[in-house]
PDB file of C-alpha atoms in Angstrom:
ATOM      1  CA  GLN A  68     -68.453 -63.279   6.152  1.00 91.00           C
ATOM      2  CA  VAL A  69     -68.101 -59.531   6.416  1.00 95.00           C
ATOM      3  CA  GLN A  70     -69.712 -57.001   4.104  1.00 97.00           C
ATOM      4  CA  LEU A  71     -68.202 -53.545   3.694  1.00 97.00           C
ATOM      5  CA  VAL A  72     -69.912 -50.445   2.313  1.00 95.00           C
ATOM      6  CA  GLU A  73     -67.772 -47.408   1.578  1.00 95.00           C
ATOM      7  CA  SER A  74     -68.750 -43.803   1.040  1.00 94.00           C
ATOM      8  CA  GLY A  75     -67.243 -40.355   0.926  1.00 95.00           C
ATOM      9  CA  GLY A  76     -65.050 -40.299  -2.159  1.00 94.00           C
ATOM     10  CA  GLY A  77     -65.217 -37.544  -4.725  1.00 97.00           C
ATOM     11  CA  LEU A  78     -63.442 -34.670  -6.416  1.00 98.00           C
ATOM     12  CA  VAL A  79     -61.577 -32.074  -4.393  1.00 98.00           C
ATOM     13  CA  GLN A  80     -58.989 -29.403  -5.085  1.00 98.00           C
ATOM     14  CA  ALA A  81     -55.451 -29.738  -3.842  1.00 98.00           C
ATOM     15  CA  GLY A  82     -55.220 -28.680  -0.228  1.00 98.00           C
ATOM     16  CA  GLY A  83     -58.785 -29.729   0.443  1.00 98.00           C
ATOM     17  CA  SER A  84     -60.219 -32.454   2.645  1.00 98.00           C
ATOM     18  CA  LEU A  85     -62.379 -35.535   2.335  1.00 98.00           C
ATOM     19  CA  ARG A  86     -63.643 -38.081   4.823  1.00 98.00           C
ATOM     20  CA  LEU A  87     -64.144 -41.678   3.819  1.00 98.00           C
ATOM     21  CA  SER A  88     -66.435 -44.001   5.741  1.00 98.00           C
ATOM     22  CA  CYS A  89     -66.715 -47.772   5.709  1.00 98.00           C
ATOM     23  CA  ALA A  90     -69.500 -49.608   7.502  1.00 97.00           C
ATOM     24  CA  ALA A  91     -69.041 -53.283   8.265  1.00 97.00           C
ATOM     25  CA  SER A  92     -71.755 -55.875   8.745  1.00 95.00           C
ATOM     26  CA  GLY A  93     -71.938 -59.626   9.114  1.00 94.00           C
ATOM     27  CA  SER A  94     -69.387 -61.482  11.264  1.00 91.00           C
ATOM     28  CA  ILE A  95     -68.303 -58.389  13.167  1.00 90.00           C
ATOM     29  CA  SER A  96     -66.866 -60.330  16.076  1.00 91.00           C
ATOM     30  CA  SER A  97     -64.251 -61.858  13.795  1.00 92.00           C
ATOM     31  CA  ILE A  98     -62.724 -58.483  12.877  1.00 94.00           C
ATOM     32  CA  ARG A  99     -59.259 -57.856  14.281  1.00 94.00           C
ATOM     33  CA  ALA A 100     -58.263 -54.735  12.352  1.00 96.00           C
ATOM     34  CA  MET A 101     -59.723 -52.265   9.883  1.00 97.00           C
ATOM     35  CA  GLY A 102     -57.987 -50.090   7.362  1.00 97.00           C
ATOM     36  CA  TRP A 103     -57.738 -48.374   4.032  1.00 98.00           C
ATOM     37  CA  HIS A 104     -55.669 -49.195   0.991  1.00 98.00           C
ATOM     38  CA  ARG A 105     -55.455 -47.304  -2.262  1.00 97.00           C
ATOM     39  CA  GLN A 106     -54.797 -48.164  -5.870  1.00 97.00           C
ATOM     40  CA  ILE A 107     -53.055 -45.415  -7.794  1.00 92.00           C
ATOM     41  CA  PRO A 108     -52.900 -45.888 -11.588  1.00 87.00           C
ATOM     42  CA  GLY A 109     -49.701 -47.648 -12.578  1.00 89.00           C
ATOM     43  CA  LYS A 110     -48.879 -48.677  -9.022  1.00 92.00           C
ATOM     44  CA  GLN A 111     -49.611 -51.605  -6.767  1.00 94.00           C
ATOM     45  CA  ARG A 112     -52.314 -51.361  -4.147  1.00 95.00           C
ATOM     46  CA  GLU A 113     -50.774 -49.923  -1.003  1.00 97.00           C
ATOM     47  CA  LEU A 114     -51.713 -49.615   2.633  1.00 97.00           C
ATOM     48  CA  VAL A 115     -52.756 -46.104   3.602  1.00 98.00           C
ATOM     49  CA  ALA A 116     -53.719 -46.593   7.229  1.00 98.00           C
ATOM     50  CA  SER A 117     -54.928 -49.263   9.616  1.00 98.00           C
ATOM     51  CA  ILE A 118     -56.325 -49.485  13.122  1.00 98.00           C
ATOM     52  CA  THR A 119     -56.521 -52.523  15.364  1.00 96.00           C
ATOM     53  CA  ASN A 120     -59.285 -53.461  17.769  1.00 94.00           C
ATOM     54  CA  GLY A 121     -57.076 -52.063  20.502  1.00 93.00           C
ATOM     55  CA  GLY A 122     -56.785 -48.716  18.748  1.00 94.00           C
ATOM     56  CA  SER A 123     -53.213 -49.001  17.509  1.00 97.00           C
ATOM     57  CA  THR A 124     -52.746 -47.160  14.230  1.00 98.00           C
ATOM     58  CA  ASN A 125     -50.339 -47.445  11.358  1.00 98.00           C
ATOM     59  CA  TYR A 126     -49.865 -45.020   8.460  1.00 98.00           C
ATOM     60  CA  ALA A 127     -48.006 -44.945   5.195  1.00 98.00           C
ATOM     61  CA  ASP A 128     -45.151 -42.445   5.365  1.00 97.00           C
ATOM     62  CA  SER A 129     -46.694 -40.456   2.519  1.00 96.00           C
ATOM     63  CA  VAL A 130     -49.833 -39.644   4.516  1.00 98.00           C
ATOM     64  CA  LYS A 131     -48.482 -39.197   8.034  1.00 98.00           C
ATOM     65  CA  GLY A 132     -49.558 -35.880   9.475  1.00 97.00           C
ATOM     66  CA  ARG A 133     -52.270 -35.423   6.848  1.00 98.00           C
ATOM     67  CA  PHE A 134     -54.576 -38.444   7.213  1.00 98.00           C
ATOM     68  CA  THR A 135     -56.223 -39.750  10.360  1.00 98.00           C
ATOM     69  CA  ILE A 136     -57.878 -43.133  10.740  1.00 98.00           C
ATOM     70  CA  SER A 137     -60.503 -43.723  13.407  1.00 97.00           C
ATOM     71  CA  ARG A 138     -63.285 -46.155  14.157  1.00 96.00           C
ATOM     72  CA  ASP A 139     -66.643 -46.167  15.873  1.00 95.00           C
ATOM     73  CA  ASN A 140     -67.069 -49.640  17.289  1.00 92.00           C
ATOM     74  CA  ALA A 141     -70.715 -49.006  18.167  1.00 93.00           C
ATOM     75  CA  LYS A 142     -71.412 -48.376  14.468  1.00 94.00           C
ATOM     76  CA  ASN A 143     -68.869 -50.902  13.170  1.00 94.00           C
ATOM     77  CA  THR A 144     -67.502 -48.116  11.022  1.00 97.00           C
ATOM     78  CA  VAL A 145     -63.998 -46.983  10.167  1.00 98.00           C
ATOM     79  CA  TYR A 146     -63.203 -43.491   8.923  1.00 98.00           C
ATOM     80  CA  LEU A 147     -60.334 -41.914   7.048  1.00 98.00           C
ATOM     81  CA  GLN A 148     -60.045 -38.167   7.432  1.00 98.00           C
ATOM     82  CA  MET A 149     -57.865 -36.855   4.640  1.00 98.00           C
ATOM     83  CA  ASN A 150     -56.539 -33.317   4.909  1.00 98.00           C
ATOM     84  CA  SER A 151     -54.094 -31.327   2.794  1.00 98.00           C
ATOM     85  CA  LEU A 152     -54.853 -33.565  -0.152  1.00 98.00           C
ATOM     86  CA  GLU A 153     -52.396 -33.667  -3.028  1.00 97.00           C
ATOM     87  CA  PRO A 154     -52.925 -34.735  -6.655  1.00 96.00           C
ATOM     88  CA  GLU A 155     -50.701 -37.736  -5.874  1.00 95.00           C
ATOM     89  CA  ASP A 156     -53.385 -38.952  -3.465  1.00 97.00           C
ATOM     90  CA  SER A 157     -55.780 -39.560  -6.358  1.00 97.00           C
ATOM     91  CA  GLY A 158     -56.858 -43.149  -6.799  1.00 97.00           C
ATOM     92  CA  VAL A 159     -59.361 -45.762  -5.732  1.00 97.00           C
ATOM     93  CA  TYR A 160     -59.544 -46.204  -1.975  1.00 98.00           C
ATOM     94  CA  TYR A 161     -60.527 -49.608  -0.628  1.00 98.00           C
ATOM     95  CA  CYS A 162     -61.751 -50.372   2.849  1.00 97.00           C
ATOM     96  CA  ASN A 163     -60.243 -53.534   4.280  1.00 97.00           C
ATOM     97  CA  VAL A 164     -60.811 -55.617   7.383  1.00 97.00           C
ATOM     98  CA  MET A 165     -58.729 -58.461   8.707  1.00 95.00           C
ATOM     99  CA  THR A 166     -60.752 -61.209  10.306  1.00 95.00           C
ATOM    100  CA  LEU A 167     -59.726 -64.205  12.358  1.00 94.00           C
ATOM    101  CA  ARG A 168     -61.036 -67.470  11.012  1.00 89.00           C
ATOM    102  CA  SER A 169     -60.178 -71.083  11.704  1.00 89.00           C
ATOM    103  CA  ILE A 170     -57.644 -70.942   8.868  1.00 88.00           C
ATOM    104  CA  GLY A 171     -56.025 -67.809  10.272  1.00 91.00           C
ATOM    105  CA  LEU A 172     -56.259 -64.186   9.280  1.00 92.00           C
ATOM    106  CA  TYR A 173     -58.510 -63.517   6.296  1.00 94.00           C
ATOM    107  CA  PRO A 174     -59.110 -60.184   4.539  1.00 95.00           C
ATOM    108  CA  TYR A 175     -62.322 -58.691   3.208  1.00 96.00           C
ATOM    109  CA  TRP A 176     -62.455 -55.747   0.824  1.00 97.00           C
ATOM    110  CA  GLY A 177     -64.937 -53.050   0.008  1.00 96.00           C
ATOM    111  CA  GLN A 178     -65.886 -52.156  -3.545  1.00 96.00           C
ATOM    112  CA  GLY A 179     -63.664 -49.089  -3.629  1.00 96.00           C
ATOM    113  CA  THR A 180     -64.378 -45.388  -3.808  1.00 97.00           C
ATOM    114  CA  GLN A 181     -62.727 -42.931  -6.183  1.00 97.00           C
ATOM    115  CA  VAL A 182     -60.779 -39.989  -4.814  1.00 98.00           C
ATOM    116  CA  THR A 183     -59.648 -37.372  -7.313  1.00 98.00           C
ATOM    117  CA  VAL A 184     -57.541 -34.397  -6.274  1.00 98.00           C
ATOM    118  CA  SER A 185     -57.194 -31.678  -8.857  1.00 97.00           C
ATOM    119  CA  SER A 186     -54.201 -29.358  -8.994  1.00 93.00           C
TER     120      SER A 186
END
């Protein structure tokens, strides 16, 4: 199993920045990718950004050029630097890892951290 602990959410004005962190523990060697999803009220949970073990990144179109995902493998931590935040970015942000198990790929989720962007 993998445990995920998130931090860094909060309240910020539009145009501001926040950095989210997610530290993983447990079966670290099984992790194949790390990422962030968000749940905006009234919408389905969506992928924000992901990064593979090899460093390949993927971003939602809505955050390209504003958000940057990175990871520190020595600390088993993934970060999401969010710049030029907009009120539409408000929601609960969930850290996610994809692990490889005998049954195939299996996801683990953090508890979520609230991001609120005021206009």
